[in-house]
Amino acid sequence: MLRWLIGGGREPQGLAEKSSVQTIGEEQIQNPYTELLVLKGHQDIVRFLVQIDDCRFASAGDDGIIFLWNAQCLTVLQRLDVWLSGGSDLCVWNRKLDLLCKTSHLTDAGISALVELPKNCVAAAVGKELIIFRLIASNDGSEGWNVLEVKRLVDHQDNILSLVSVHDLTFVTGSHVGELIVWDALDWTKQASECNFWDSSVHPDAQPEIKLSQSPNETSVQHLTFDEECVFAAVGKGIYVYNLQMKRVIACQRTAHDSSVLHIEKVPNRQLISCSEDGSVRIWELREKQQLPAEPVPTGFFNMWGFGRANKQANQAAKKMQENTPMYFLELVGDLIGHSSAVQMFLYFGELGLATCSADHLIILWKDGERESRLRSLTLFQKLAQNGDLQLKF
Amino acid sequence: MISAPDVVAFTREEELEDELCSEPPLPEEYSVPLLPFASHGANPWAKVASSKFTRDFILISEFSEQVGPQPLLTIPDDAKVSGTFDLNYFSLRIMSVDYQASFVGHPPGSAYPKLNFVEDSKVVLGDSKEGAFAYVHHLTLYDLEARGFVRPFCMAYISADEHKIMQQFQELSAEFSKASECLKTGNRKAFANELEKKLKDLDYTRTVLHNETEIQKKANDKGYYTTQAIEKANELASVEKSIIEHQDLLKQIRSYPYRKLKESDFHPYEPECALDPANAGCDQDLATSDLAEPGETHLYAHVPSYTPKLIKAKSAKCFDKKLKTLEELCDIYFFSQTLDQLHQIERTFRGDVCYLLTDQISRALLKQQSVTNFLFEDVSFLDEKPPEKRYRGCQGLSQDAIDGKCSEESPAPKVVISLGSYKSSVECVPIKMEQEIEDSQEPKMTDSVTFEHQENLDYLDADIKGSISSGESIEVLGTEKSASGLTKSESQASLPVSPSPQAGRSKVGSRRTVSEDSIEVLSTCPSESLIPEDFKASYPSAINEEPYVDDEEGGLRFTPKLNPDNADEQEDVSKRENLVQVDSACCIGKESPNFLEPVPDLGQKPCDEDGVVRIPPQPYRPAEQGLRGSFGGFPSHDGVSGGLLPYELDSRYLTGNREVSKSSLDECSDSTSYISSAASTCSDRTPSPAHPACLASERHKKKAGQNALRFIRQYPFAHPAIYSLLSGRTLIVLGEEEAIVKKLVTALSIFVPNCGVYAKPVKHWVTSPLHVVDFQKWKLIGLQRMVSPAGVNVLHALSRYSRYVSILDADSKTLRCPLYKGTLVSRLADHRTQIKRGSTYYLHVQSILTQLCSKAFLFTFCHHLHLPISEREPEESVVNRRMNFLKLQLGLANEDIKIVQYLAELLKLQYIQEPGQGVNPLLRFDYVPSFLYKI
């Protein structure tokens, strides 16, 4: 494509660079998102989206503004100007936003993630440490609470970046150097750990070039998500699926994106959505691998004019990791390209669509065009009826 | 824009002419009576040979009290225009019909002169000997030195084409009224200034005389008066009388009733200082020097200080003095405005009447398609009141001038009272219009409507005939709203009586052979004083007055609705009707024969395979035009489907034709004559864009059409490119040279559907990398290709978003875009097309796009195509029904479906959009592979 655009085969240096990222052609039958709407409001990087209810969400950006959006009728509902304090202390607030109690200053690093555990406990990731706090109601019957540090877990080698509670009994942490530790939520012991996502020995068929470019960024566990049986980890540019029962990685996509994966989320139908610094959002499907030796999916035809990076190695990253086990692989079923900068986060609204926020100051709502068209027709006939235009008049 | 026949008729003129000439004559028994002009030249298309001027022009004449009727100026101001045409003679003619300007200077019993606010009169004159027909607008201007303080003038629009005058009577009248009002406003201002000066003179004279008398009194203590003293006293008395008279005149001219307009929200001449009639009475007592109220002094404050001089008490009303010129009679600002307006009129009505008619018809039709016409129609064209809009446009500049220069300007002139009501003894044509109005609202009564029309036609004919016999005399034939007791509707309805093209034409033919040297006044418009109050508002008075706009619509333009206020509503209602009719028809499906017709030749019907027009352009008049359209040879199908389905319309035309052939020979010849008139060439071949605001856009259209034509011929992959545009996929024209890219963008822009009522989503030239927002906003982009690193970024962005765009590389002549296998675009852009002219091609494109719009409209508004019939109906069956409709009923193949779907989506968005809120800009796309096309 770009080569065609530039014409004459004189390809600039930078473009010649090959990448092993799997690409999908322009024909994406399974991709339901055929309509997009750009929401402009923020003046700076949009960092965070939070879902409020079925159709509303709020976005927060570096500009210090929180917008409240309605994903259905696509209007800005509200605009709040807030100032958020960073978290170097642990504070307990009640619903009235009264400060109930707070811990003493912990470290310089501050709390990067917090998760609630059973028995009034919270796990806070502070630097390399995972600190378990217990909230104790004060004895005098007042509303006061005390926060008690119960335990410090120092198993991680590097800063803990992600922390997710899978269910009542388990929570998982991921660190900057790619360690994934599964913890027991009750006694805070290590149940399992996986710390060699990058280890090429696990992936006999991995590309040599990946080895060369080992760096902490490549292996840091950026984000974790889970379903009943698996934990999905965004590790560097890749996505790994870790089965809690089998206590091992059952599927992986080592280079799911051109750049770090920033956020992943499990959506129904065994699908997974990931977004990355490279500005794209990709939709994956976890599929059981056939026993047949995996053939690389031909990408040739539709990529006839594809970007220069479309190449043969694309699918090989998805190859099996270990023999003689039921293998899964992550199949790319669609990608969403709209942002011109890193996609920080996204929210999945079911059939309402997907909201992505990005460093390009934009929020994009991705919607199912068919559904939207139907809804518009509905609205149209409602309006016709409202205007009394549907009656037969002669 | 209406249909292909219109288009082809104009493009193939030459061939047609040849064909007609070479054809063997018909046997006598079959031949239709030849056109009367046939004797002058074999070519019936040629314009009337007898006229001595080359093109239409505007003549301003005056009935000078010294030398009689004389021409003052012509517009355009070019001797060649009038040619050998005797302006003096014609001035005499047109001034001599000013039967109503019988100015009564001194009503019996009144002690001093009294001004009458005379209304303009509007008449149509024909001089068959000269081959000239004229719309004549009489007006009077005030002049202190003139007899009775008035000078009669007239403005005439002179054309060799009687039809133009007759058919455009309303429009001409409206436009000339504006010019006239402007002129009169300026004249009143100048007149008031004149009076003030005169008063100052008189005052000064009085003082001088008074002093002299005093001196004489002192000098003479003998107790008796010398003759000298008596003379002085007499002089003083006459000066005093003169002062009172002039004061009264001033009061009168200032109390010129500037009525506040009811529905106006815009007053360029806001009469902040208008005189309250109640107050006006008391200023008689006021001294001359400090005139009246502060408001008034303010009003004329800018008058440069004037040094009074001694004058004779008796004004010299003799013939040796030089009368003021027209320019001197009018405030210079208003004078130039008037001239502007007249030039505007000349430009507007220039050219063949068929252009004007076509334009008006298109406009009327488009008005019916208010739901869809935003898609492809010109925004300016869409404007509800284009002439007014244009007017506003041209006034826009001067608006500031007005504000700045004369915030003290005289208020909006509006006549409320007419002091003398002039009833001329003109015959009244009591055509009952109401019946027709009813008829035109009932689509099913086509037959009876025809009948009705026939009757009216005869009636009208009879009227015309009545006057034909009289040879030399001037006849006033037109309508007269003599009875002030007429109901509003009646008076309104009778106003637009101008004979239909058919009737008029045929009669002209027969009449001309009879009349030797006559001026026939074919139609007159009565003095406004007789028009009921409400109706009067429809006469635009001052040049800036837009508030009339609405009434204009209701009253003067061809809207026979009883109640102008309801007009829109009714229109809407009928629109919905149509909608519902169609809806039920297509959803229930097989009941409607229309949908069962084989569809491949959709919209082809008016033409044979070889593209030869079988059906002449018809004066298709929609419902609101019932009045005039009803006179046509065809039953006026009140726009049941102002272009809903092409074949529906076509079949209607066909039946119309059949009916005609069955009907009387008379009517048949009528229609033939109309064709000839429509196809006739005017001396001035420049097509007249009826609305000069569109002049620029007209030129643009022509250019765009030409470029598009070239594009189609030059690029074999024009079809997929156009498909991209029609289906809402942004097309990027990439190239190094701005001029080439812009040219391509201009060419392609005619295929871009609008997303809203605003400007086209076209960006001619971009040099920075594109973002997804751009594709949401623009559907056609010209992009600069640069060799620099920045250029690489641009290309990177392009390849990144390649799924949303089609890319036309202007440098290497390649195109990358999805495949197109439909049939629609090939009709739209046939590279073997015979069309040669850009404007013609533009019209062709518009006509196909209009068909497309109607399909999209149907698709969008068919209830059951989008919603389940029963609650339990699964979504798939709705989808199936929808696809079946698109494929079978609308006859769309492959990708054509996507075009209609996209247009439907735009229609939906536009319709459900809340007022005041813009349409949410959406980007819809498909995950479809693109292909590379090369030459």
mmCIF file of C-alpha atoms in Angstrom, chain A residues 6-225:
data_model
loop_
_atom_site.group_PDB
_atom_site.id
_atom_site.type_symbol
_atom_site.label_atom_id
_atom_site.label_comp_id
_atom_site.label_asym_id
_atom_site.label_seq_id
_atom_site.Cartn_x
_atom_site.Cartn_y
_atom_site.Cartn_z
ATOM 1 C CA ILE A 6 5.170 6.347 -2.718
ATOM 2 C CA GLY A 7 5.583 4.774 -6.069
ATOM 3 C CA GLY A 8 8.577 3.592 -7.971
ATOM 4 C CA GLY A 9 9.828 1.187 -5.351
ATOM 5 C CA ARG A 10 12.146 3.681 -3.749
ATOM 6 C CA GLU A 11 11.174 2.724 -0.296
ATOM 7 C CA PRO A 12 12.449 4.797 2.581
ATOM 8 C CA GLN A 13 14.658 3.068 5.086
ATOM 9 C CA GLY A 14 12.244 3.017 7.946
ATOM 10 C CA LEU A 15 9.621 1.241 5.993
ATOM 11 C CA ALA A 16 11.737 -1.700 5.141
ATOM 12 C CA GLU A 17 11.696 -2.823 8.723
ATOM 13 C CA LYS A 18 9.901 -6.079 9.023
ATOM 14 C CA SER A 19 7.759 -6.946 11.890
ATOM 15 C CA SER A 20 6.254 -10.185 12.932
ATOM 16 C CA VAL A 21 2.959 -8.689 13.897
ATOM 17 C CA GLN A 22 0.090 -10.603 12.554
ATOM 18 C CA THR A 23 -2.038 -8.540 10.239
ATOM 19 C CA ILE A 24 -5.474 -8.965 8.979
ATOM 20 C CA GLY A 25 -6.641 -7.839 5.605
ATOM 21 C CA GLU A 26 -9.263 -5.301 4.872
ATOM 22 C CA GLU A 27 -11.900 -7.959 4.758
ATOM 23 C CA GLN A 28 -12.955 -8.614 8.324
ATOM 24 C CA ILE A 29 -16.162 -10.526 8.298
ATOM 25 C CA GLN A 30 -16.281 -11.063 12.013
ATOM 26 C CA ASN A 31 -15.580 -7.498 12.911
ATOM 27 C CA PRO A 32 -18.877 -6.005 13.926
ATOM 28 C CA TYR A 33 -17.702 -2.461 14.259
ATOM 29 C CA THR A 34 -18.644 -0.706 11.057
ATOM 30 C CA GLU A 35 -19.383 2.700 12.319
ATOM 31 C CA LEU A 36 -17.378 5.061 14.376
ATOM 32 C CA LEU A 37 -17.963 8.304 16.067
ATOM 33 C CA VAL A 38 -15.233 10.564 17.267
ATOM 34 C CA LEU A 39 -15.869 12.283 20.545
ATOM 35 C CA LYS A 40 -13.844 15.399 20.947
ATOM 36 C CA GLY A 41 -13.609 17.090 24.258
ATOM 37 C CA HIS A 42 -10.339 16.529 25.895
ATOM 38 C CA GLN A 43 -7.405 18.780 25.393
ATOM 39 C CA ASP A 44 -4.788 16.257 26.329
ATOM 40 C CA ILE A 45 -4.155 12.561 26.544
ATOM 41 C CA VAL A 46 -7.222 10.662 27.584
ATOM 42 C CA ARG A 47 -5.979 8.174 30.105
ATOM 43 C CA PHE A 48 -8.861 6.499 31.689
ATOM 44 C CA LEU A 49 -12.386 5.487 31.013
ATOM 45 C CA VAL A 50 -14.762 4.216 33.607
ATOM 46 C CA GLN A 51 -18.126 2.723 33.036
ATOM 47 C CA ILE A 52 -20.892 4.186 35.087
ATOM 48 C CA ASP A 53 -23.875 2.189 33.970
ATOM 49 C CA ASP A 54 -25.151 0.419 30.912
ATOM 50 C CA CYS A 55 -24.560 3.237 28.592
ATOM 51 C CA ARG A 56 -22.685 5.948 30.356
ATOM 52 C CA PHE A 57 -19.052 6.315 30.948
ATOM 53 C CA ALA A 58 -16.661 8.928 32.154
ATOM 54 C CA SER A 59 -13.348 9.796 30.701
ATOM 55 C CA ALA A 60 -10.444 11.362 32.477
ATOM 56 C CA GLY A 61 -7.528 12.961 30.804
ATOM 57 C CA ASP A 62 -4.265 14.660 31.508
ATOM 58 C CA ASP A 63 -6.024 17.928 31.070
ATOM 59 C CA GLY A 64 -7.618 17.352 34.453
ATOM 60 C CA ILE A 65 -11.089 17.206 33.084
ATOM 61 C CA ILE A 66 -13.571 14.444 33.438
ATOM 62 C CA PHE A 67 -16.212 14.103 30.796
ATOM 63 C CA LEU A 68 -19.305 12.093 31.256
ATOM 64 C CA TRP A 69 -20.506 10.553 28.023
ATOM 65 C CA ASN A 70 -23.537 8.701 26.941
ATOM 66 C CA ALA A 71 -22.593 5.866 24.666
ATOM 67 C CA GLN A 72 -26.075 5.589 23.303
ATOM 68 C CA CYS A 73 -27.024 8.985 22.146
ATOM 69 C CA LEU A 74 -23.496 10.178 22.129
ATOM 70 C CA THR A 75 -23.730 13.370 23.980
ATOM 71 C CA VAL A 76 -21.579 14.909 26.552
ATOM 72 C CA LEU A 77 -23.630 14.724 29.641
ATOM 73 C CA GLN A 78 -21.530 16.584 32.014
ATOM 74 C CA ARG A 79 -18.188 18.159 32.392
ATOM 75 C CA LEU A 80 -16.426 18.096 35.666
ATOM 76 C CA ASP A 81 -13.271 19.823 36.617
ATOM 77 C CA VAL A 82 -11.559 17.899 39.332
ATOM 78 C CA TRP A 83 -8.263 17.657 40.912
ATOM 79 C CA LEU A 84 -7.165 14.222 41.860
ATOM 80 C CA SER A 85 -4.503 13.589 44.403
ATOM 81 C CA GLY A 86 -1.959 10.957 43.716
ATOM 82 C CA GLY A 87 -1.829 7.965 45.931
ATOM 83 C CA SER A 88 1.137 7.743 48.116
ATOM 84 C CA ASP A 89 -0.983 7.077 51.149
ATOM 85 C CA LEU A 90 -3.805 4.720 51.594
ATOM 86 C CA CYS A 91 -6.901 6.521 52.626
ATOM 87 C CA VAL A 92 -10.257 5.159 53.518
ATOM 88 C CA TRP A 93 -13.232 7.162 52.490
ATOM 89 C CA ASN A 94 -16.847 6.680 53.157
ATOM 90 C CA ARG A 95 -19.563 7.325 50.701
ATOM 91 C CA LYS A 96 -19.845 10.877 51.797
ATOM 92 C CA LEU A 97 -16.272 11.347 50.796
ATOM 93 C CA ASP A 98 -15.174 11.892 54.332
ATOM 94 C CA LEU A 99 -11.717 10.803 55.029
ATOM 95 C CA LEU A 100 -11.994 8.049 57.557
ATOM 96 C CA CYS A 101 -8.459 7.174 58.097
ATOM 97 C CA LYS A 102 -5.214 6.987 56.316
ATOM 98 C CA THR A 103 -1.981 5.178 56.523
ATOM 99 C CA SER A 104 1.276 6.770 57.072
ATOM 100 C CA HIS A 105 3.426 7.596 54.154
ATOM 101 C CA LEU A 106 4.428 4.366 52.571
ATOM 102 C CA THR A 107 7.142 4.799 50.051
ATOM 103 C CA ASP A 108 8.163 7.217 47.413
ATOM 104 C CA ALA A 109 6.685 4.997 44.823
ATOM 105 C CA GLY A 110 3.110 5.272 45.916
ATOM 106 C CA ILE A 111 0.344 2.797 45.456
ATOM 107 C CA SER A 112 0.007 1.767 41.853
ATOM 108 C CA ALA A 113 -2.863 -0.638 42.202
ATOM 109 C CA LEU A 114 -5.314 -1.683 44.805
ATOM 110 C CA VAL A 115 -7.592 -4.640 45.048
ATOM 111 C CA GLU A 116 -10.096 -5.705 47.590
ATOM 112 C CA LEU A 117 -9.640 -9.068 49.225
ATOM 113 C CA PRO A 118 -11.910 -11.078 51.479
ATOM 114 C CA LYS A 119 -12.019 -10.440 55.197
ATOM 115 C CA ASN A 120 -11.810 -6.693 54.972
ATOM 116 C CA CYS A 121 -8.457 -6.807 53.395
ATOM 117 C CA VAL A 122 -6.972 -4.861 50.576
ATOM 118 C CA ALA A 123 -3.891 -5.604 48.619
ATOM 119 C CA ALA A 124 -1.914 -2.625 47.534
ATOM 120 C CA ALA A 125 0.883 -2.765 45.073
ATOM 121 C CA VAL A 126 3.604 -0.433 46.173
ATOM 122 C CA GLY A 127 6.671 -0.593 44.045
ATOM 123 C CA LYS A 128 7.950 -4.113 44.120
ATOM 124 C CA GLU A 129 6.027 -4.917 47.210
ATOM 125 C CA LEU A 130 2.558 -6.098 47.675
ATOM 126 C CA ILE A 131 1.173 -4.936 50.965
ATOM 127 C CA ILE A 132 -1.864 -6.420 52.526
ATOM 128 C CA PHE A 133 -3.853 -4.119 54.717
ATOM 129 C CA ARG A 134 -6.687 -5.014 56.949
ATOM 130 C CA LEU A 135 -9.418 -2.619 57.832
ATOM 131 C CA ILE A 136 -10.561 -2.834 61.385
ATOM 132 C CA ALA A 137 -13.542 -1.032 62.663
ATOM 133 C CA SER A 138 -12.681 0.981 65.685
ATOM 134 C CA ASN A 139 -13.936 -0.430 68.915
ATOM 135 C CA ASP A 140 -15.672 2.614 70.238
ATOM 136 C CA GLY A 141 -18.539 2.164 67.815
ATOM 137 C CA SER A 142 -17.864 5.346 65.941
ATOM 138 C CA GLU A 143 -17.405 5.431 62.229
ATOM 139 C CA GLY A 144 -13.693 5.254 62.579
ATOM 140 C CA TRP A 145 -11.730 2.578 60.868
ATOM 141 C CA ASN A 146 -8.214 1.578 61.373
ATOM 142 C CA VAL A 147 -5.921 0.374 58.704
ATOM 143 C CA LEU A 148 -3.458 -2.225 59.723
ATOM 144 C CA GLU A 149 -0.637 -3.445 57.669
ATOM 145 C CA VAL A 150 -0.815 -7.192 57.790
ATOM 146 C CA LYS A 151 1.784 -8.479 55.460
ATOM 147 C CA ARG A 152 4.337 -7.441 52.935
ATOM 148 C CA LEU A 153 4.933 -9.751 50.041
ATOM 149 C CA VAL A 154 8.229 -9.178 48.334
ATOM 150 C CA ASP A 155 8.260 -11.889 45.718
ATOM 151 C CA HIS A 156 8.333 -9.623 42.734
ATOM 152 C CA GLN A 157 11.603 -8.597 41.223
ATOM 153 C CA ASP A 158 10.330 -5.398 39.811
ATOM 154 C CA ASN A 159 7.529 -2.924 40.136
ATOM 155 C CA ILE A 160 4.112 -4.420 40.206
ATOM 156 C CA LEU A 161 2.119 -2.952 37.358
ATOM 157 C CA SER A 162 -1.075 -4.878 37.453
ATOM 158 C CA LEU A 163 -3.140 -6.406 40.127
ATOM 159 C CA VAL A 164 -6.394 -8.156 39.600
ATOM 160 C CA SER A 165 -8.665 -10.175 41.786
ATOM 161 C CA VAL A 166 -9.882 -13.192 39.880
ATOM 162 C CA HIS A 167 -12.328 -14.426 42.437
ATOM 163 C CA ASP A 168 -12.683 -14.639 46.140
ATOM 164 C CA LEU A 169 -9.837 -17.033 46.503
ATOM 165 C CA THR A 170 -7.332 -15.840 44.026
ATOM 166 C CA PHE A 171 -5.701 -12.704 42.910
ATOM 167 C CA VAL A 172 -2.980 -12.162 40.403
ATOM 168 C CA THR A 173 -0.195 -9.703 40.108
ATOM 169 C CA GLY A 174 2.067 -8.875 37.248
ATOM 170 C CA SER A 175 5.309 -7.000 37.324
ATOM 171 C CA HIS A 176 7.480 -4.945 35.085
ATOM 172 C CA VAL A 177 9.874 -7.778 34.329
ATOM 173 C CA GLY A 178 7.160 -10.100 33.322
ATOM 174 C CA GLU A 179 6.484 -12.073 36.447
ATOM 175 C CA LEU A 180 3.007 -13.252 36.944
ATOM 176 C CA ILE A 181 2.158 -14.506 40.361
ATOM 177 C CA VAL A 182 -1.068 -16.099 41.383
ATOM 178 C CA TRP A 183 -1.842 -15.598 45.007
ATOM 179 C CA ASP A 184 -4.174 -17.175 47.423
ATOM 180 C CA ALA A 185 -6.477 -14.440 48.581
ATOM 181 C CA LEU A 186 -6.953 -15.871 52.031
ATOM 182 C CA ASP A 187 -3.505 -16.639 53.255
ATOM 183 C CA TRP A 188 -1.649 -14.553 50.734
ATOM 184 C CA THR A 189 0.625 -17.321 49.636
ATOM 185 C CA LYS A 190 1.941 -17.855 46.182
ATOM 186 C CA GLN A 191 -0.092 -20.432 44.336
ATOM 187 C CA ALA A 192 1.774 -20.320 41.107
ATOM 188 C CA SER A 193 4.017 -18.106 39.202
ATOM 189 C CA GLU A 194 5.020 -17.642 35.660
ATOM 190 C CA CYS A 195 8.024 -15.557 35.084
ATOM 191 C CA ASN A 196 9.385 -16.549 31.799
ATOM 192 C CA PHE A 197 7.012 -15.242 29.244
ATOM 193 C CA TRP A 198 9.997 -14.004 27.387
ATOM 194 C CA ASP A 199 11.957 -17.189 27.752
ATOM 195 C CA SER A 200 12.440 -18.428 24.284
ATOM 196 C CA SER A 201 12.843 -21.948 25.515
ATOM 197 C CA VAL A 202 9.156 -22.013 26.091
ATOM 198 C CA HIS A 203 8.678 -21.095 22.496
ATOM 199 C CA PRO A 204 10.866 -23.334 20.452
ATOM 200 C CA ASP A 205 9.828 -21.715 17.252
ATOM 201 C CA ALA A 206 10.174 -18.148 18.361
ATOM 202 C CA GLN A 207 11.947 -15.671 16.188
ATOM 203 C CA PRO A 208 15.542 -15.069 16.974
ATOM 204 C CA GLU A 209 15.024 -11.353 16.622
ATOM 205 C CA ILE A 210 12.735 -11.337 19.604
ATOM 206 C CA LYS A 211 15.522 -12.560 21.750
ATOM 207 C CA LEU A 212 17.704 -9.790 20.587
ATOM 208 C CA SER A 213 15.299 -7.159 21.612
ATOM 209 C CA GLN A 214 14.807 -8.264 25.143
ATOM 210 C CA SER A 215 14.094 -5.356 27.330
ATOM 211 C CA PRO A 216 11.955 -4.889 30.370
ATOM 212 C CA ASN A 217 9.433 -3.045 28.280
ATOM 213 C CA GLU A 218 9.012 -6.078 26.158
ATOM 214 C CA THR A 219 8.087 -8.229 29.070
ATOM 215 C CA SER A 220 6.316 -6.075 31.560
ATOM 216 C CA VAL A 221 2.888 -7.229 32.505
ATOM 217 C CA GLN A 222 0.898 -4.171 31.560
ATOM 218 C CA HIS A 223 -2.531 -5.358 32.281
ATOM 219 C CA LEU A 224 -4.349 -8.420 33.500
ATOM 220 C CA THR A 225 -7.816 -9.616 32.951
#
